[in-house]
Coordinates of C-alpha atoms in Angstrom, one line a residue:
X133 CA -156.7 37.4 93.1
X134 CA -154.9 40.3 91.6
X135 CA -153.0 37.8 89.1
X136 CA -156.2 36.6 87.7
X137 CA -156.6 39.6 85.2
X138 CA -153.2 39.5 84.3
X139 CA -153.5 35.8 83.5
X140 CA -156.6 36.3 81.3
X141 CA -154.8 39.1 79.5
X142 CA -152.0 37.0 78.7
X143 CA -154.3 34.3 77.4
X144 CA -156.3 36.7 75.2
X145 CA -152.8 37.8 73.5
X146 CA -151.7 34.1 73.0
X147 CA -155.1 33.2 71.5
X148 CA -155.1 36.3 69.1
X149 CA -151.4 35.3 68.1
X150 CA -152.5 31.4 67.3
X151 CA -155.4 32.8 65.4
X152 CA -153.3 35.3 63.4
X153 CA -150.8 32.4 62.8
X154 CA -153.6 30.1 61.5
X155 CA -155.3 32.6 59.2
X156 CA -152.0 34.5 57.8
X157 CA -151.7 37.7 56.7
X158 CA -152.4 39.8 53.5
X159 CA -151.9 43.3 52.6
X160 CA -152.7 44.8 49.0
X161 CA -152.1 48.1 47.5
X162 CA -151.9 49.6 44.0
X163 CA -149.1 51.9 43.0
X164 CA -150.3 55.3 42.3
X165 CA -150.3 56.9 38.8
X166 CA -150.1 60.4 37.7
X167 CA -152.6 61.5 35.0
X168 CA -152.0 59.7 31.5
X169 CA -152.6 61.0 28.2
X170 CA -155.1 59.1 25.7
X171 CA -153.2 56.9 23.3
X172 CA -150.5 56.2 25.7
X173 CA -149.7 52.5 27.2
X174 CA -150.6 52.3 31.0
X175 CA -149.7 49.6 33.4
X176 CA -151.5 49.0 36.6
X177 CA -149.4 47.3 39.4
X178 CA -150.8 45.7 42.4
X179 CA -148.5 44.7 45.2
X180 CA -149.5 42.3 48.0
X181 CA -147.6 40.5 50.8
X182 CA -148.7 37.6 52.3
X183 CA -147.3 34.5 54.4
X184 CA -150.0 32.3 53.0
X185 CA -150.7 30.2 49.7
X186 CA -152.3 32.6 47.1
X187 CA -155.8 31.3 45.7
X188 CA -156.8 34.0 43.2
X189 CA -156.2 37.7 41.8
X190 CA -159.0 39.7 40.2
X191 CA -158.9 43.1 38.6
X192 CA -162.1 44.9 38.5
X193 CA -163.0 48.1 36.5
X194 CA -165.7 50.1 38.6
X195 CA -168.5 52.0 36.7
X196 CA -171.6 53.6 37.2
X197 CA -170.6 55.3 40.7
X198 CA -169.2 51.9 42.1
X199 CA -172.8 50.0 41.2
X200 CA -171.2 48.0 38.4
X201 CA -167.8 46.3 38.6
X202 CA -166.4 44.8 35.2
X203 CA -163.8 42.0 35.6
X204 CA -161.0 42.6 33.3
X205 CA -158.4 40.0 34.9
X206 CA -158.5 36.7 36.6
X207 CA -156.0 34.5 37.7
X208 CA -157.0 31.1 39.6
X209 CA -154.5 29.1 41.3
X210 CA -156.4 26.1 41.4
X211 CA -156.7 25.6 37.8
X212 CA -153.7 27.4 36.6
X213 CA -149.9 26.9 37.4
X214 CA -148.7 30.1 35.2
X215 CA -147.1 32.6 37.1
X216 CA -145.9 34.6 34.4
X217 CA -148.1 37.3 35.2
X218 CA -146.5 37.9 38.5
X219 CA -143.0 39.4 39.3
X220 CA -141.0 39.0 42.2
X221 CA -138.9 41.7 43.0
X222 CA -137.4 40.0 46.0
X223 CA -136.6 36.5 46.9
X224 CA -139.3 33.9 46.8
X225 CA -139.7 33.3 50.3
X226 CA -140.3 36.8 51.3
X227 CA -143.7 36.2 49.8
X228 CA -143.9 39.7 48.2
X229 CA -145.8 39.6 44.6
X230 CA -146.7 42.0 41.9
X231 CA -149.7 41.4 39.6
X232 CA -149.8 43.9 36.7
X233 CA -152.4 44.6 34.2
X234 CA -151.4 46.5 30.8
X235 CA -153.4 48.7 28.7
X236 CA -151.7 49.2 25.5
X237 CA -153.7 52.4 24.3
X238 CA -155.4 54.0 27.2
X239 CA -158.7 55.7 25.9
X240 CA -160.8 58.5 27.6
X241 CA -163.4 55.6 28.2
X242 CA -160.9 53.9 30.4
X243 CA -161.0 56.9 32.7
X244 CA -162.2 55.8 36.3
X245 CA -161.6 53.7 39.4
X246 CA -160.0 50.0 39.2
X247 CA -159.7 47.5 41.9
X248 CA -157.2 44.6 42.7
X249 CA -158.7 41.8 44.8
X250 CA -156.3 39.2 46.1
X251 CA -157.4 36.1 48.1
X252 CA -155.3 33.3 50.1
X253 CA -156.1 30.3 51.9
X254 CA -157.0 30.1 55.4
X255 CA -153.9 28.0 57.0
X256 CA -156.5 26.4 59.2
X257 CA -158.6 25.1 56.5
X258 CA -158.4 25.1 52.6
X259 CA -162.0 25.6 52.5
X260 CA -161.6 29.2 53.8
X261 CA -160.3 32.1 51.8
X262 CA -158.8 35.5 53.2
X263 CA -159.5 38.4 50.9
X264 CA -157.8 42.0 50.6
X265 CA -158.1 44.7 48.0
X266 CA -156.7 47.9 46.8
X267 CA -158.1 50.7 44.5
X268 CA -156.8 53.4 42.3
X269 CA -158.4 55.9 40.0
X270 CA -156.9 56.2 36.4
X271 CA -157.1 59.8 35.4
X272 CA -156.9 59.8 31.5
X273 CA -156.2 63.2 29.9
X274 CA -156.9 64.1 26.3
X275 CA -155.7 67.0 24.4
X276 CA -158.0 69.3 22.4
X277 CA -158.8 68.1 18.7
X278 CA -160.0 71.3 17.1
X279 CA -159.7 75.0 17.6
X280 CA -161.7 78.0 15.9
X281 CA -162.4 81.6 16.2
X282 CA -165.5 83.0 14.8
X283 CA -167.5 86.3 15.2
X284 CA -170.6 86.4 17.0
X285 CA -173.8 87.7 15.5
X286 CA -172.5 87.6 11.9
X287 CA -173.4 88.8 9.3
X288 CA -173.8 92.4 10.7
X289 CA -174.0 95.9 9.0
X290 CA -171.5 98.6 9.4
X291 CA -172.6 101.4 11.9
X292 CA -171.3 104.9 11.0
X293 CA -173.2 106.8 13.9
X294 CA -173.2 104.6 16.8
X295 CA -170.8 102.6 18.6
X296 CA -171.5 98.9 18.7
X297 CA -170.0 95.9 20.9
X298 CA -168.2 93.3 18.9
X299 CA -167.5 89.8 20.0
X300 CA -164.9 87.0 18.9
X301 CA -165.7 83.4 19.9
X302 CA -162.9 80.8 20.4
X303 CA -164.4 77.2 20.6
X304 CA -162.0 74.5 21.7
X305 CA -163.4 71.2 21.7
X306 CA -162.2 67.6 22.7
X307 CA -160.1 68.5 25.7
X308 CA -160.2 66.7 28.8
X309 CA -160.0 68.4 31.4
X310 CA -161.1 71.8 30.0
X311 CA -158.3 73.8 28.8
X312 CA -157.0 77.0 29.7
X313 CA -158.0 79.9 26.7
X314 CA -156.7 83.4 26.4
X315 CA -156.6 86.1 23.6
X316 CA -153.7 87.9 22.2
X317 CA -154.1 91.1 19.8
X318 CA -150.9 91.5 17.5
X319 CA -149.1 88.9 19.5
X320 CA -149.6 90.9 22.8
X321 CA -151.9 89.4 25.8
X322 CA -155.1 90.9 26.1
X323 CA -155.6 91.9 29.6
X324 CA -159.5 91.5 29.9
X325 CA -161.9 92.0 32.6
X326 CA -163.9 88.9 33.5
X327 CA -167.3 88.8 32.7
X328 CA -169.8 86.4 34.3
X329 CA -173.1 87.1 32.2
X330 CA -172.9 87.9 28.4
X331 CA -173.8 92.0 27.9
X332 CA -177.4 93.1 26.7
X333 CA -177.8 93.8 23.1
X334 CA -178.8 97.4 23.8
X335 CA -176.4 97.9 26.8
X336 CA -174.4 100.3 24.8
X337 CA -170.6 100.5 24.7
X338 CA -168.8 98.4 27.4
X339 CA -166.8 100.9 29.7
X340 CA -164.0 100.1 32.7
X341 CA -162.5 102.4 34.8
X342 CA -158.7 101.0 34.1
X343 CA -156.2 103.3 32.8
X344 CA -155.8 102.9 28.7
X345 CA -153.0 103.6 26.6
X346 CA -153.3 104.8 23.1
X347 CA -152.9 102.8 19.8
X348 CA -152.5 105.7 17.5
X349 CA -148.9 104.7 17.0
X350 CA -150.2 101.4 15.6
X351 CA -152.4 102.1 13.2
X352 CA -153.4 105.8 12.8
X353 CA -151.3 107.9 10.9
X354 CA -151.6 111.6 9.7
X355 CA -153.2 111.0 7.0
X356 CA -156.1 108.9 8.2
X357 CA -156.3 111.6 10.8
X358 CA -156.8 114.4 8.3
X359 CA -159.5 112.2 6.5
X360 CA -161.2 111.7 9.6
X361 CA -161.3 115.5 10.5
X362 CA -162.3 116.3 7.0
X363 CA -165.5 114.0 7.4
X364 CA -166.2 115.9 10.7
X365 CA -166.1 119.2 8.9
X366 CA -168.4 117.9 6.0
X367 CA -170.7 116.8 8.4
X368 CA -171.0 120.1 10.0
X369 CA -171.4 121.8 7.0
X370 CA -174.3 119.6 5.9
X371 CA -172.6 118.3 2.8
X372 CA -172.3 114.7 1.8
X373 CA -169.4 112.9 3.7
X374 CA -166.3 112.1 1.4
X375 CA -165.7 108.5 0.8
X376 CA -162.3 107.2 -0.3
X377 CA -161.6 105.2 -3.1
X378 CA -159.5 101.9 -3.2
X379 CA -156.4 101.5 -4.7
X380 CA -156.4 100.9 -8.5
X381 CA -153.1 99.4 -8.5
X382 CA -154.4 95.7 -8.1
X383 CA -154.5 93.5 -11.0
X384 CA -157.9 91.6 -11.4
X385 CA -158.1 88.0 -11.9
X386 CA -158.4 87.1 -15.7
X387 CA -160.8 84.5 -14.7
X388 CA -163.2 86.8 -13.1
X389 CA -163.5 89.4 -15.8
X390 CA -166.9 90.9 -16.4
X391 CA -168.5 89.5 -19.5
X392 CA -170.3 91.2 -22.3
X393 CA -173.6 91.0 -20.4
X394 CA -172.4 93.8 -18.1
X395 CA -170.8 97.0 -18.6
X396 CA -167.9 97.6 -16.1
X397 CA -168.3 100.5 -13.7
X398 CA -164.9 101.8 -12.9
X399 CA -165.9 103.4 -9.6
X400 CA -166.2 101.6 -6.2
X401 CA -167.0 103.4 -3.3
X402 CA -165.7 102.6 0.1
X403 CA -167.6 103.7 3.2
X404 CA -165.0 104.3 5.9
X405 CA -166.0 107.7 7.4
X406 CA -165.7 107.6 11.3
X407 CA -167.9 110.0 13.3
X408 CA -167.3 111.4 16.8
X409 CA -168.0 108.2 18.6
X410 CA -164.8 106.9 17.4
X411 CA -161.8 107.2 20.1
X412 CA -158.2 106.7 19.7
X413 CA -157.3 104.6 22.6
X414 CA -156.9 101.0 23.2
X415 CA -160.6 99.6 24.1
X416 CA -161.3 97.8 27.5
X417 CA -161.9 94.0 26.6
X418 CA -164.1 91.9 28.5
X419 CA -163.8 87.8 28.7
X420 CA -166.4 85.2 29.4
X421 CA -166.1 81.5 29.4
X422 CA -168.5 78.5 29.0
X423 CA -167.8 75.0 29.3
X424 CA -170.2 72.1 28.0
X425 CA -169.5 68.7 28.8
X426 CA -169.6 66.1 26.1
X427 CA -171.0 62.7 26.3
X428 CA -167.4 61.3 25.6
X429 CA -166.1 62.9 28.7
X430 CA -164.3 65.7 26.9
X431 CA -165.4 69.4 27.3
X432 CA -166.3 72.2 24.9
X433 CA -164.9 75.6 25.8
X434 CA -166.0 78.7 24.5
X435 CA -164.2 82.2 25.2
X436 CA -166.1 85.2 24.2
X437 CA -163.8 88.4 23.9
X438 CA -166.2 91.4 23.8
X439 CA -165.3 95.1 23.2
X440 CA -166.6 98.4 21.6
X441 CA -165.6 98.2 18.1
X442 CA -163.4 101.0 16.7
X443 CA -163.2 100.5 12.9
X444 CA -160.5 103.3 12.5
X445 CA -158.0 101.1 14.7
X446 CA -159.5 97.6 14.8
X447 CA -159.3 97.4 10.8
X448 CA -156.5 94.9 9.9
X449 CA -155.8 94.0 13.5
X450 CA -154.7 90.5 14.2
X451 CA -156.4 88.7 17.0
X452 CA -155.2 85.1 18.0
X453 CA -157.0 82.6 20.5
X454 CA -154.4 80.2 22.3
X455 CA -154.9 77.2 24.4
X456 CA -152.9 75.9 27.2
X457 CA -153.4 72.0 28.3
X458 CA -151.4 69.8 30.2
X459 CA -151.7 66.9 27.5
X460 CA -150.0 69.6 25.1
X461 CA -146.3 70.0 24.8
X462 CA -147.1 73.7 23.3
X463 CA -150.0 75.7 22.9
X464 CA -152.5 75.4 20.1
X465 CA -153.3 78.6 18.3
X466 CA -156.1 80.0 15.8
X467 CA -155.8 83.5 14.5
X468 CA -157.9 85.9 12.3
X469 CA -157.3 89.3 11.0
X470 CA -160.5 92.0 11.2
X471 CA -160.5 93.1 7.6
X472 CA -163.3 95.3 5.8
X473 CA -164.5 94.3 2.4
X474 CA -163.1 95.9 -0.3
X475 CA -163.4 95.5 -4.5
X476 CA -166.2 92.9 -4.6
X477 CA -165.9 91.0 -7.8
X478 CA -169.1 90.5 -9.7
X479 CA -169.8 87.8 -12.1
X480 CA -172.7 87.8 -14.2
X481 CA -174.3 84.7 -16.1
X482 CA -175.1 84.1 -19.1
X483 CA -172.3 85.8 -20.6
X484 CA -174.5 87.2 -23.2
X485 CA -178.2 87.6 -21.8
X486 CA -181.0 87.9 -24.2
X487 CA -184.6 89.0 -23.4
X488 CA -186.7 86.2 -21.5
X489 CA -183.3 84.9 -20.0
X490 CA -182.7 84.1 -16.4
X491 CA -179.9 86.6 -15.3
X492 CA -177.7 85.7 -12.0
X493 CA -175.3 88.2 -10.6
X494 CA -173.1 86.7 -8.0
X495 CA -170.3 88.3 -5.7
X496 CA -167.3 86.1 -6.5
X497 CA -165.1 87.1 -3.9
X498 CA -163.0 90.4 -3.1
X499 CA -159.7 91.9 -3.5
X500 CA -158.7 91.1 0.0
X501 CA -159.3 88.5 2.6
X502 CA -162.6 89.6 4.4
X503 CA -163.4 89.1 8.3
X504 CA -166.0 88.7 9.5
X505 CA -168.3 87.2 6.8
X506 CA -169.9 90.5 5.3
X507 CA -173.7 90.9 4.4
X508 CA -174.9 91.7 0.8
X509 CA -177.5 94.2 -0.3
X510 CA -178.7 94.6 -3.8
X511 CA -180.6 97.5 -5.3
X512 CA -181.5 98.9 -8.6
X513 CA -180.2 102.6 -9.2
X514 CA -183.2 104.7 -9.8
X515 CA -185.9 102.3 -9.8
X516 CA -187.1 98.9 -8.0
X517 CA -186.0 95.5 -8.7
X518 CA -187.8 93.2 -11.0
X519 CA -189.9 91.8 -8.5
X520 CA -191.1 95.1 -7.2
X521 CA -189.0 95.0 -3.9
X522 CA -186.8 97.9 -3.1
X523 CA -183.6 95.9 -2.2
X524 CA -182.7 92.2 -1.8
X525 CA -180.3 90.5 0.5
X526 CA -178.0 88.0 -0.4
X527 CA -174.9 87.2 -2.3
X528 CA -176.5 86.4 -5.6
X529 CA -179.3 88.6 -7.2
X530 CA -181.5 86.5 -9.6
X531 CA -183.6 88.2 -12.5
X532 CA -186.0 85.8 -14.1
X533 CA -187.3 86.3 -17.4
X534 CA -185.5 89.7 -18.2
X535 CA -187.5 92.0 -20.5
X536 CA -185.8 94.5 -22.8
X537 CA -186.9 97.3 -20.6
X538 CA -184.0 96.4 -18.3
X539 CA -181.4 97.0 -21.0
X540 CA -178.9 99.3 -19.6
X541 CA -180.5 99.2 -15.8
X542 CA -177.7 99.7 -13.2
X543 CA -177.5 97.4 -10.1
X544 CA -175.4 98.2 -6.8
X545 CA -174.1 95.8 -4.5
X546 CA -173.5 97.1 -1.1
X547 CA -171.1 94.8 1.0
X548 CA -170.5 95.5 4.6
X549 CA -169.3 94.0 8.3
X550 CA -168.8 95.9 11.3
X551 CA -165.4 97.1 10.0
X552 CA -166.7 98.9 7.0
X553 CA -168.9 98.9 3.8
X554 CA -168.3 99.2 0.1
X555 CA -170.4 99.6 -3.1
X556 CA -169.9 98.4 -6.4
X557 CA -172.1 98.7 -9.6
X558 CA -172.8 96.8 -12.8
X559 CA -174.8 97.5 -15.8
X560 CA -177.0 95.0 -17.4
X561 CA -177.0 94.7 -21.2
X562 CA -180.0 92.7 -22.8
X563 CA -179.8 91.4 -26.2
X564 CA -182.6 90.8 -28.4
X565 CA -184.1 86.8 -28.5
X566 CA -184.7 86.0 -32.0
X567 CA -187.1 83.5 -30.7
X568 CA -189.3 86.2 -29.2
X569 CA -190.7 88.7 -31.6
X570 CA -190.1 92.4 -30.6
X571 CA -193.1 93.9 -28.9
X572 CA -194.5 90.7 -27.6
X573 CA -193.0 90.5 -24.2
X574 CA -194.8 92.2 -21.3
X575 CA -192.8 94.1 -18.4
X576 CA -192.0 90.9 -16.7
X577 CA -190.5 89.4 -19.8
X578 CA -193.4 87.0 -20.5
X579 CA -195.2 86.8 -24.0
X580 CA -198.1 89.2 -23.7
X581 CA -201.6 88.8 -25.3
X582 CA -200.4 90.2 -28.7
X583 CA -197.6 87.8 -28.8
X584 CA -200.0 85.2 -28.1
X585 CA -202.2 86.2 -31.1
X586 CA -199.5 86.6 -33.5
X587 CA -198.2 83.2 -32.4
X588 CA -201.7 81.6 -32.9
X589 CA -201.9 83.2 -36.3
X590 CA -198.5 81.9 -37.2
X591 CA -199.5 78.3 -36.2
X592 CA -202.9 78.5 -38.0
X593 CA -200.9 79.5 -41.1
X594 CA -198.6 76.6 -40.8
X595 CA -201.6 74.2 -40.6
X596 CA -203.3 75.8 -43.7
X597 CA -200.1 75.2 -45.6
X598 CA -199.4 71.8 -44.6
X599 CA -203.1 70.8 -45.5

């Protein structure tokens, strides 16, 4: 009686061996791949081992989270005798095969899972097929395609008496996965405090308890220090602060010389006084990152560097944004130099303005490269503008139908950014217009009632002479 269970166990093992011999065996696996870079050629390799006769090989690309399978390659043994797609790296009788699919120029859209399905005939009957499959996830990387550094909230004015926060934004687009972005100042990495939320506009200067090091040796010399102290003394005495003038050694561009319409005013006042809130120490930097996925699978990264601006030290400081990415052999870089505006070049058209003409006064560049973008404010010295307003914001001032009364009027253009401001003046010269008799234009440059009556009398005289 005890031998019966052992006999049954042996019969089960024998039956399983017979079934396995009849059905055959099949194992499938896909060789793993490291992340690949968009544009490279990629080969997917499916290895399978069997002792049966092959029926078919099918490659699928899986999309939409596995709900859709797109067939990209099929081999059917019933209708093809071509085995060129398979490579035996052992002897044929070993029944070890490899099926490959080559993507000549992989794209970001090729990123995702792939499956290799292999079928063999059942040894018991050719009407039955034994199936097995393997899968792999193809990770396609893409290097960033663009990098740019801009200033946030610009154009913005220069603040003489209150500290203000300043933010540089580094925008990196086209990368997958998201790159690592960091800032440097004058070639040295910036040790910034991570910031999860942007600082409030009215929060005042940002502060941090970490020790700081002085930057006086970098940009501040004795001359600047003496001028800064003299400004404070002038403020204590209640007098008008001294403003330094720009160097006159620069040769003006002959193509931008003022035309006879204007009188060249030789003085340009640069407002660079630095009040008590300015400190001669390295500021505390705060860094915040944001990521925005794109529809093509890439990520746009924005790195925001914020600190309390010190025009005395930050002017002419070089800031660079650098990007590291596994698909890049070396970092990408974009850089800007913070510079206050200096020496605006004024161009006025027409070159010889006459009564009734429309005059345009335009700021055509500076003596230096200015960053961030400045803002422009126009005023008329000693009076209001032609339209009655006290000032006009914009790069170009337009005076429509100028009257004779504007001859000799002086206009001031104030160009400023958070690093500093500068004023330049130009005088308008208006010539007589032979087509408009003297005294016939009103204060706005239009022909008045007297001129209209005179024109009517002249017209009637001409008609009478003709008749």
